Amino acid sequence: MESPRTLPAVAAPHTRTVADVAAALSAPPGGLGAADAARRLAQYGPNELAAAPRVSPWSVLAAQFRNVLVAILLVATALSAFLGHAVEAVAIAVIVTFAILLGFVQEFRAERAMEALRSLTAPVARVLRDGAEVEIRARELVPGDVLVLRAGDRVAGDARLVEAVNLAAQEAALTGESEPVDKRLEPIADAHAPVGDRANMVFAGTAIARGRGRALVVATGSETEFGRIATLLESVESGPTPLQRNLDRLGRVLVRVALAIVAVIVVLGLVRGQPFVDMLVFGIALAVAVVPEALPAVVTISLALGVQRLVRRRALIRRLAAVETLGSTSVICSDKTGTLTKDEMTARRVYVHGELVDVTGVGYAPHGTFERDGARMDGHDGLLALLGAAALASDARIVRGETDGAWHVHGDPTEGALVAAAAKAGLDKPDLDARFARVHEIPFESETRRMTTLHATPDGVVAYAKGAPEVIVAACARESTAAGVAPLDEAGRQRILAAAQAMADDALRVLAVATRTGATPENAQRDLTFLGLVGMIDPPRPEVRDAIATCERAGIVVVMITGDHPTTARAVARELDLLADGQVVTGADLDAMGDAELARRVAEIGVYARVSPAHKLRVVGALQAQRHVVAMTGDGVNDAPALKKADIGVAMGISGTDVAREAAAMTLTDDNFASIVAAVEEGRGVYGNIKKYLMFLLSSNIGEIGLMAGAMLAGMPLPLTAVQILYVNLATDGLPALALAVDPPEADLMRRRPRDPRIGIFTRPVVALMLVGGLWSALVNLALFAWAWQSGRSIAEAMTMTFVCLVVIQLVNAYNFRSDRLSILRRPFANRWLNLAVLWEVALLTLVVYLPVLHAPFGTFALTAVDWAIVVAVALTIVPVLEGAKALARHGVFGELH
């Protein structure tokens, strides 16, 4: 039976008073009664995400057969079996089966994102029922329930706060906000305020960072902000990759060519009086030659080897085709928190004794220096007093992980930044706590906006306070200066607050620190001595700037999309050179833009802030509409729909949620934006190798077909047997093609512009090179066959010379087509696998020519040394011909190189 639909209980509850919300929900102060709760559960439905209809495994399997190349290969299998070549038929069948099973496994796993999203919801919730606090299953939560919230709880539904005591929620997974959000009770006037600005609400799927409170549930299930993301994720369709589109296009062309060849060969044969069955069999053999049977295997092997190399470069690929898609990426839309930044609060600047001091180092590692005007300085008494007081007035600890060796914070991230800054000055928090024992504390509250601790020292009880600058400075009567303690007047207070505002304008979170000697719990928060200011931020990763510069050289645009504040986004973007025009577009700005205006401006906007999941989807869609190949990076639940919508989603492996990882095609195991650059290079290399394979193979096929068609038009005997054609197509082409799949990347790969996915593999220069190579091969082989036949040699010897020459030309072409622009003479033997493949093929060819038992099935003849000299000389003419064609391509004669 279908579950009742969850309905919105209150519109825009953040704009209404607590009394209004309670009245709209008919919610009594002591919580719902059991009967009322049961009735509401029946009305609104369970508090869970609606299960999406599961895709049948059989339908996923059937979809694999709709691939054009798979269909061609199935036909090729049947034709090979019809011709009596069981080995070839079995080989092609194995390739088909492998391709089908691989696609089935990948696609069947692709929809697991919804299951991971459901696992994030709270399994239980504490509520008031009939005036008593009880614990219920989260799915039984209904609008009108009163949630009881404590530090560490995961929120089970969207709720309007009715009580908040020092309450803060960690909402990074939902909004991208890097710091816990302080909560308050007052209504918010803006009905369309972003989720991150609704400070009087708590949201399903987020966690309580500190404090306690109560909240009136206003939405459950699919109607929560969390549920809306799930709905977006269900509605997003992943499109085919550029490679899939190109290969499907190639497959359709090859089908037409194969059918045309069969028809032409049969008609020409009948005109010349050849038996119909003989011509049909021969036409089918040529048609099979047109089809690149090894293509799925080569593509799969190329992608799989790329995946293995990426694992060594800190990236995991869930979908093989994502490797190639990375190579054609033209825009990377990156989340800020945890992707461009470390998601670790770091002290960047302090104000002490009237001077600004910069702090180096990133994250919670106790490594860094203090600099004034760019010059390194030692910690003086004022700096040590400031940082020691800040550390003593904090509860957080920094510890080094036993497994990863990285530094982590236990406690509030802001306090972790203070403790790390003190450690950089040589002040160890455990040592400070041991020397100056805490005897009392006045905890931080959102109303007072400060925290004070009292410590036993050799000079008596001393109080240390930290908090908002305006609160701490107002409580100070004195300040610490280089000359000692001095009175603090109103002008001095304004000077300090101006310094705090200047730091805040740089997107730093600023705390003031003060002290008092002879402190008691009663006087500890007045008549203080000001020690200084500390400015903190979640800083960019040190390696990200270089990674972005590499992307720019490669023609890739990097765009920041974050749920964080515009001021913070602007500061980080400037530090990374992402903000050329200084403009930050907010979610509200996007709402005010029509689709036409966004389409006009989207290519120019470098930073989006305070955006929702729907905004991210809209930006990705606008970029894709302009033919960009978009990569989207992110780590939170809020990123999942855009990760799935993008051409390639890139999730963070350490800080990322299960939802993001399941929606993404690639996961960075080190959460490092710089790893994307390595992935892009790998993707370009993989695509380049697939192009090399196709140039090599199709040029060879053009040579084969041109040779046979030319002989028939000239009225000569057929220069190759059907078995020889199949041997060349399945054996000779196979191993060199596979070796090209592991060819080293070209040196200038990351200095080229991204490929236009509309152009595909077969650009005019590529087609020109294939035609030149194929037609020259057909021409010289036809000339060789005609000469050998007319020179008095037997037809078997003439055919064998032509067969061997064709094979040698193709082996040389495997080296020629290692690049569509660089000379064969530039590091010609750099691919050791290709060298081994060619040696193996030469050995096989020798056996086919000289082993008597193989003469009958292959129609070959033992060649003389003179025959070999003629064959090799003719075959090597392909080198100067293709070198000339490449020179013309480099000069743009055939069009632009891609």
Short mmCIF file of C-alpha atoms in Angstrom, two decimals, residues 353-699:
data_model
loop_
_atom_site.label_atom_id
_atom_site.label_comp_id
_atom_site.label_asym_id
_atom_site.label_seq_id
_atom_site.Cartn_x
_atom_site.Cartn_y
_atom_site.Cartn_z
CA HIS A 353 50.87 45.49 20.85
CA GLY A 354 49.24 47.56 18.11
CA GLU A 355 50.88 45.56 15.28
CA LEU A 356 49.67 42.94 12.80
CA VAL A 357 51.59 39.66 12.75
CA ASP A 358 51.05 37.02 10.04
CA VAL A 359 50.99 33.33 10.98
CA THR A 360 52.17 30.72 8.45
CA GLY A 361 51.15 27.07 8.24
CA VAL A 362 47.87 25.45 7.31
CA GLY A 363 45.45 23.37 9.36
CA TYR A 364 45.95 21.97 12.84
CA ALA A 365 49.59 20.94 12.40
CA PRO A 366 51.73 22.80 15.00
CA HIS A 367 54.18 23.90 12.33
CA GLY A 368 54.54 27.49 11.20
CA THR A 369 56.21 30.80 11.85
CA PHE A 370 55.29 34.37 12.77
CA GLU A 371 56.11 37.17 10.35
CA ARG A 372 55.93 40.95 10.51
CA ASP A 373 56.12 42.88 7.24
CA GLY A 374 57.31 39.70 5.52
CA ALA A 375 60.22 39.14 7.92
CA ARG A 376 60.28 36.24 10.34
CA MET A 377 60.07 37.19 14.01
CA ASP A 378 60.50 35.42 17.33
CA GLY A 379 57.63 35.24 19.76
CA HIS A 380 57.85 38.19 22.17
CA ASP A 381 56.19 38.36 25.57
CA GLY A 382 53.04 40.01 24.23
CA LEU A 383 52.55 37.38 21.53
CA LEU A 384 53.22 34.53 23.97
CA ALA A 385 50.81 36.00 26.51
CA LEU A 386 48.08 36.36 23.86
CA LEU A 387 48.44 32.83 22.47
CA GLY A 388 48.86 31.22 25.90
CA ALA A 389 45.68 32.90 27.15
CA ALA A 390 43.76 31.84 24.02
CA ALA A 391 44.88 28.21 24.45
CA LEU A 392 44.03 28.13 28.18
CA ALA A 393 40.56 29.54 27.47
CA SER A 394 39.89 26.71 25.00
CA ASP A 395 38.69 23.13 25.50
CA ALA A 396 39.87 21.71 22.17
CA ARG A 397 42.95 19.53 21.71
CA ILE A 398 45.04 18.79 18.63
CA VAL A 399 46.28 15.24 18.20
CA ARG A 400 48.26 13.39 15.57
CA GLY A 401 46.56 10.42 13.94
CA GLU A 402 48.25 7.08 14.53
CA THR A 403 47.44 5.75 11.06
CA ASP A 404 47.62 8.76 8.73
CA GLY A 405 50.10 10.92 10.67
CA ALA A 406 47.86 13.96 10.08
CA TRP A 407 46.87 16.42 12.80
CA HIS A 408 43.22 16.50 13.87
CA VAL A 409 41.18 18.54 16.31
CA HIS A 410 39.14 17.09 19.15
CA GLY A 411 36.60 19.76 19.94
CA ASP A 412 35.56 23.06 18.40
CA PRO A 413 37.47 23.85 15.14
CA THR A 414 37.92 27.52 16.10
CA GLU A 415 39.48 26.56 19.42
CA GLY A 416 41.63 24.03 17.56
CA ALA A 417 43.05 26.89 15.47
CA LEU A 418 43.94 28.81 18.67
CA VAL A 419 45.63 25.76 20.22
CA ALA A 420 47.60 25.12 16.99
CA ALA A 421 48.73 28.77 16.85
CA ALA A 422 49.95 28.55 20.44
CA ALA A 423 51.83 25.35 19.59
CA LYS A 424 53.61 27.17 16.74
CA ALA A 425 54.93 29.57 19.39
CA GLY A 426 56.15 26.65 21.50
CA LEU A 427 53.19 26.67 23.92
CA ASP A 428 51.89 23.13 24.37
CA LYS A 429 48.25 22.97 25.51
CA PRO A 430 48.62 19.90 27.82
CA ASP A 431 51.68 21.53 29.43
CA LEU A 432 49.82 24.82 29.93
CA ASP A 433 46.84 22.98 31.50
CA ALA A 434 49.21 21.15 33.86
CA ARG A 435 51.04 24.30 34.93
CA PHE A 436 47.96 26.51 35.25
CA ALA A 437 45.11 24.31 36.43
CA ARG A 438 41.60 25.47 35.56
CA VAL A 439 39.60 26.14 38.72
CA HIS A 440 36.43 27.59 37.24
CA GLU A 441 34.84 28.46 33.92
CA ILE A 442 32.03 30.56 32.54
CA PRO A 443 31.01 28.75 29.32
CA PHE A 444 30.36 30.40 25.99
CA GLU A 445 26.75 31.33 25.29
CA SER A 446 25.30 32.82 22.15
CA GLU A 447 23.82 35.64 24.24
CA THR A 448 27.09 36.65 25.98
CA ARG A 449 29.34 35.69 23.01
CA ARG A 450 32.40 34.96 25.15
CA MET A 451 34.00 32.25 27.27
CA THR A 452 36.02 32.81 30.43
CA THR A 453 38.20 30.40 32.39
CA LEU A 454 39.92 30.90 35.76
CA HIS A 455 43.30 29.33 36.48
CA ALA A 456 45.54 28.85 39.48
CA THR A 457 48.95 30.49 38.83
CA PRO A 458 51.95 31.45 41.00
CA ASP A 459 50.50 34.99 40.98
CA GLY A 460 47.08 33.88 42.20
CA VAL A 461 43.90 33.15 40.26
CA VAL A 462 43.99 34.61 36.76
CA ALA A 463 41.04 34.83 34.33
CA TYR A 464 41.39 34.44 30.57
CA ALA A 465 38.54 35.46 28.28
CA LYS A 466 37.99 35.08 24.55
CA GLY A 467 35.02 36.17 22.46
CA ALA A 468 33.56 38.70 20.04
CA PRO A 469 35.82 41.80 19.82
CA GLU A 470 33.07 44.28 20.62
CA VAL A 471 32.11 42.31 23.76
CA ILE A 472 35.65 41.76 25.06
CA VAL A 473 36.92 45.26 24.26
CA ALA A 474 33.93 46.84 26.02
CA ALA A 475 34.90 44.92 29.19
CA CYS A 476 38.56 46.06 29.07
CA ALA A 477 39.98 48.93 31.13
CA ARG A 478 43.60 48.38 30.16
CA GLU A 479 45.66 46.99 27.28
CA SER A 480 48.99 45.22 26.99
CA THR A 481 51.57 47.26 25.04
CA ALA A 482 55.25 46.88 24.22
CA ALA A 483 55.98 49.27 27.11
CA GLY A 484 53.78 47.40 29.56
CA VAL A 485 50.14 47.62 30.68
CA ALA A 486 48.48 50.96 29.83
CA PRO A 487 45.00 52.43 30.37
CA LEU A 488 42.55 51.86 27.55
CA ASP A 489 40.39 54.84 26.62
CA GLU A 490 37.60 55.17 24.08
CA ALA A 491 40.00 56.13 21.29
CA GLY A 492 42.02 52.99 22.03
CA ARG A 493 38.87 50.86 21.91
CA GLN A 494 37.93 52.30 18.51
CA ARG A 495 41.47 51.64 17.24
CA ILE A 496 41.22 47.98 18.30
CA LEU A 497 37.74 47.57 16.82
CA ALA A 498 38.93 49.14 13.54
CA ALA A 499 41.75 46.58 13.41
CA ALA A 500 39.20 43.81 14.08
CA GLN A 501 36.95 45.11 11.28
CA ALA A 502 39.89 45.23 8.84
CA MET A 503 40.64 41.59 9.63
CA ALA A 504 36.96 40.67 9.25
CA ASP A 505 36.91 42.42 5.86
CA ASP A 506 39.52 39.87 4.77
CA ALA A 507 37.02 37.12 5.70
CA LEU A 508 38.84 36.26 8.93
CA ARG A 509 36.82 35.15 11.93
CA VAL A 510 38.13 37.42 14.68
CA LEU A 511 38.29 36.71 18.41
CA ALA A 512 39.55 39.08 21.07
CA VAL A 513 41.52 37.79 24.07
CA ALA A 514 41.85 39.46 27.47
CA THR A 515 42.95 38.65 31.04
CA ARG A 516 42.45 39.67 34.65
CA THR A 517 44.56 38.99 37.72
CA GLY A 518 43.04 38.45 41.13
CA ALA A 519 39.97 37.00 39.45
CA THR A 520 36.87 35.55 41.03
CA PRO A 521 33.79 34.11 39.31
CA GLU A 522 32.00 37.36 40.14
CA ASN A 523 34.54 39.82 38.64
CA ALA A 524 36.19 37.67 35.95
CA GLN A 525 34.30 39.30 33.06
CA ARG A 526 34.91 42.98 33.82
CA ASP A 527 37.84 45.35 34.31
CA LEU A 528 39.97 43.23 31.93
CA THR A 529 43.35 43.81 30.26
CA PHE A 530 43.22 43.50 26.47
CA LEU A 531 45.89 41.14 25.08
CA GLY A 532 45.15 41.07 21.35
CA LEU A 533 43.11 39.75 18.41
CA VAL A 534 43.35 36.46 16.52
CA GLY A 535 42.00 36.17 12.95
CA MET A 536 41.17 32.71 11.60
CA ILE A 537 39.96 31.23 8.33
CA ASP A 538 39.59 27.87 6.62
CA PRO A 539 42.53 28.52 4.25
CA PRO A 540 43.17 27.33 0.71
CA ARG A 541 45.27 24.21 0.37
CA PRO A 542 48.87 25.19 -0.39
CA GLU A 543 49.00 23.14 -3.61
CA VAL A 544 45.67 24.35 -5.03
CA ARG A 545 47.03 27.60 -6.53
CA ASP A 546 49.53 25.67 -8.68
CA ALA A 547 46.84 23.16 -9.66
CA ILE A 548 44.55 25.97 -10.81
CA ALA A 549 47.41 27.53 -12.79
CA THR A 550 47.97 24.18 -14.51
CA CYS A 551 44.26 23.99 -15.33
CA GLU A 552 44.42 27.45 -16.87
CA ARG A 553 47.40 26.47 -19.05
CA ALA A 554 45.36 23.47 -20.17
CA GLY A 555 42.46 25.76 -21.10
CA ILE A 556 40.25 24.60 -18.22
CA VAL A 557 38.16 27.16 -16.34
CA VAL A 558 37.85 26.72 -12.57
CA VAL A 559 34.66 28.02 -10.91
CA MET A 560 33.97 28.11 -7.16
CA ILE A 561 30.44 27.19 -6.07
CA THR A 562 29.86 27.29 -2.31
CA GLY A 563 27.13 27.63 0.27
CA ASP A 564 29.45 29.76 2.41
CA HIS A 565 29.26 33.53 2.94
CA PRO A 566 30.14 35.78 -0.02
CA THR A 567 32.86 37.56 2.01
CA THR A 568 34.59 34.26 2.81
CA ALA A 569 34.22 33.01 -0.77
CA ARG A 570 35.66 36.26 -2.13
CA ALA A 571 38.70 36.11 0.18
CA VAL A 572 39.54 32.50 -0.72
CA ALA A 573 38.95 33.16 -4.43
CA ARG A 574 41.27 36.17 -4.42
CA GLU A 575 43.98 34.17 -2.74
CA LEU A 576 43.64 31.54 -5.49
CA ASP A 577 43.39 34.09 -8.35
CA LEU A 578 39.88 32.89 -9.19
CA LEU A 579 38.26 36.32 -8.96
CA ALA A 580 39.41 38.41 -11.89
CA ASP A 581 36.57 40.98 -11.80
CA GLY A 582 35.90 40.93 -8.04
CA GLN A 583 32.28 39.84 -8.56
CA VAL A 584 30.63 37.18 -6.42
CA VAL A 585 27.18 35.98 -7.49
CA THR A 586 24.92 34.78 -4.67
CA GLY A 587 22.00 32.38 -4.70
CA ALA A 588 19.65 35.36 -4.41
CA ASP A 589 21.28 36.90 -7.50
CA LEU A 590 20.73 33.63 -9.37
CA ASP A 591 17.06 33.60 -8.38
CA ALA A 592 16.71 37.09 -9.84
CA MET A 593 18.34 36.03 -13.13
CA GLY A 594 16.30 34.64 -15.96
CA ASP A 595 17.64 31.70 -17.95
CA ALA A 596 18.64 33.99 -20.82
CA GLU A 597 20.67 36.28 -18.55
CA LEU A 598 22.36 33.33 -16.85
CA ALA A 599 23.22 31.83 -20.24
CA ARG A 600 24.78 35.16 -21.23
CA ARG A 601 26.80 35.59 -18.02
CA VAL A 602 27.62 32.05 -16.90
CA ALA A 603 30.91 31.90 -18.80
CA GLU A 604 32.14 35.05 -17.00
CA ILE A 605 31.18 34.24 -13.39
CA GLY A 606 34.04 32.78 -11.34
CA VAL A 607 32.50 32.54 -7.87
CA TYR A 608 29.03 31.61 -6.60
CA ALA A 609 28.25 31.94 -2.88
CA ARG A 610 25.30 31.16 -0.60
CA VAL A 611 23.87 28.79 -3.20
CA SER A 612 21.47 25.91 -2.72
CA PRO A 613 21.58 22.46 -4.39
CA ALA A 614 19.06 23.67 -6.97
CA HIS A 615 21.33 26.62 -7.82
CA LYS A 616 24.28 24.26 -8.35
CA LEU A 617 22.20 22.15 -10.71
CA ARG A 618 21.16 25.26 -12.62
CA VAL A 619 24.74 26.48 -13.03
CA VAL A 620 25.95 23.06 -14.21
CA GLY A 621 23.04 22.85 -16.65
CA ALA A 622 23.72 26.35 -18.03
CA LEU A 623 27.36 25.46 -18.66
CA GLN A 624 26.43 22.18 -20.33
CA ALA A 625 23.93 24.02 -22.54
CA GLN A 626 26.90 26.00 -23.90
CA ARG A 627 28.61 22.73 -24.87
CA HIS A 628 31.03 22.71 -21.94
CA VAL A 629 32.12 19.39 -20.47
CA VAL A 630 31.62 20.07 -16.76
CA ALA A 631 33.35 18.42 -13.82
CA MET A 632 31.79 19.12 -10.42
CA THR A 633 33.71 18.55 -7.20
CA GLY A 634 32.21 18.37 -3.75
CA ASP A 635 31.92 16.50 -0.49
CA GLY A 636 28.54 17.23 1.07
CA VAL A 637 25.00 16.00 0.70
CA ASN A 638 24.27 19.35 -0.89
CA ASP A 639 26.67 18.55 -3.72
CA ALA A 640 25.17 15.16 -4.69
CA PRO A 641 22.59 16.26 -7.31
CA ALA A 642 25.12 18.44 -9.14
CA LEU A 643 27.73 15.67 -8.92
CA LYS A 644 25.32 13.34 -10.71
CA LYS A 645 24.20 15.97 -13.22
CA ALA A 646 27.74 16.97 -14.21
CA ASP A 647 29.57 15.17 -16.98
CA ILE A 648 31.88 13.91 -14.25
CA GLY A 649 31.31 14.18 -10.52
CA VAL A 650 34.40 14.26 -8.28
CA ALA A 651 33.82 13.51 -4.58
CA MET A 652 36.14 13.81 -1.61
CA GLY A 653 37.17 10.48 -0.06
CA ILE A 654 38.13 11.65 3.44
CA SER A 655 35.68 14.43 4.27
CA GLY A 656 33.03 13.44 1.73
CA THR A 657 29.71 11.87 2.61
CA ASP A 658 28.59 8.48 1.29
CA VAL A 659 25.98 10.31 -0.75
CA ALA A 660 28.55 12.41 -2.58
CA ARG A 661 30.83 9.44 -3.21
CA GLU A 662 27.99 7.31 -4.61
CA ALA A 663 26.70 10.11 -6.86
CA ALA A 664 30.19 10.86 -8.19
CA ALA A 665 32.12 9.04 -10.90
CA MET A 666 35.47 9.71 -9.23
CA THR A 667 36.63 10.04 -5.62
CA LEU A 668 39.84 11.74 -4.50
CA THR A 669 41.41 9.68 -1.72
CA ASP A 670 43.41 12.65 -0.42
CA ASP A 671 40.62 15.27 -0.80
CA ASN A 672 43.14 17.25 -2.84
CA PHE A 673 41.98 19.48 -5.67
CA ALA A 674 45.46 19.11 -7.17
CA SER A 675 44.78 15.42 -7.81
CA ILE A 676 42.18 16.49 -10.38
CA VAL A 677 44.99 17.87 -12.54
CA ALA A 678 46.65 14.45 -12.61
CA ALA A 679 43.29 12.91 -13.48
CA VAL A 680 42.75 15.35 -16.35
CA GLU A 681 46.19 14.52 -17.76
CA GLU A 682 45.44 10.81 -17.45
CA GLY A 683 42.09 11.29 -19.16
CA ARG A 684 43.65 13.17 -22.05
CA GLY A 685 46.25 10.44 -22.40
CA VAL A 686 43.58 7.71 -22.48
CA TYR A 687 41.56 9.53 -25.13
CA GLY A 688 44.72 10.13 -27.15
CA ASN A 689 45.55 6.43 -27.08
CA ILE A 690 42.05 5.47 -28.22
CA LYS A 691 42.44 7.93 -31.08
CA LYS A 692 45.83 6.39 -31.98
CA TYR A 693 44.24 2.95 -32.08
CA LEU A 694 41.39 4.09 -34.32
CA MET A 695 43.71 5.96 -36.70
CA PHE A 696 45.92 2.90 -36.96
CA LEU A 697 43.12 0.40 -37.42
CA LEU A 698 40.85 2.34 -39.78
CA SER A 699 43.77 3.43 -41.92
#
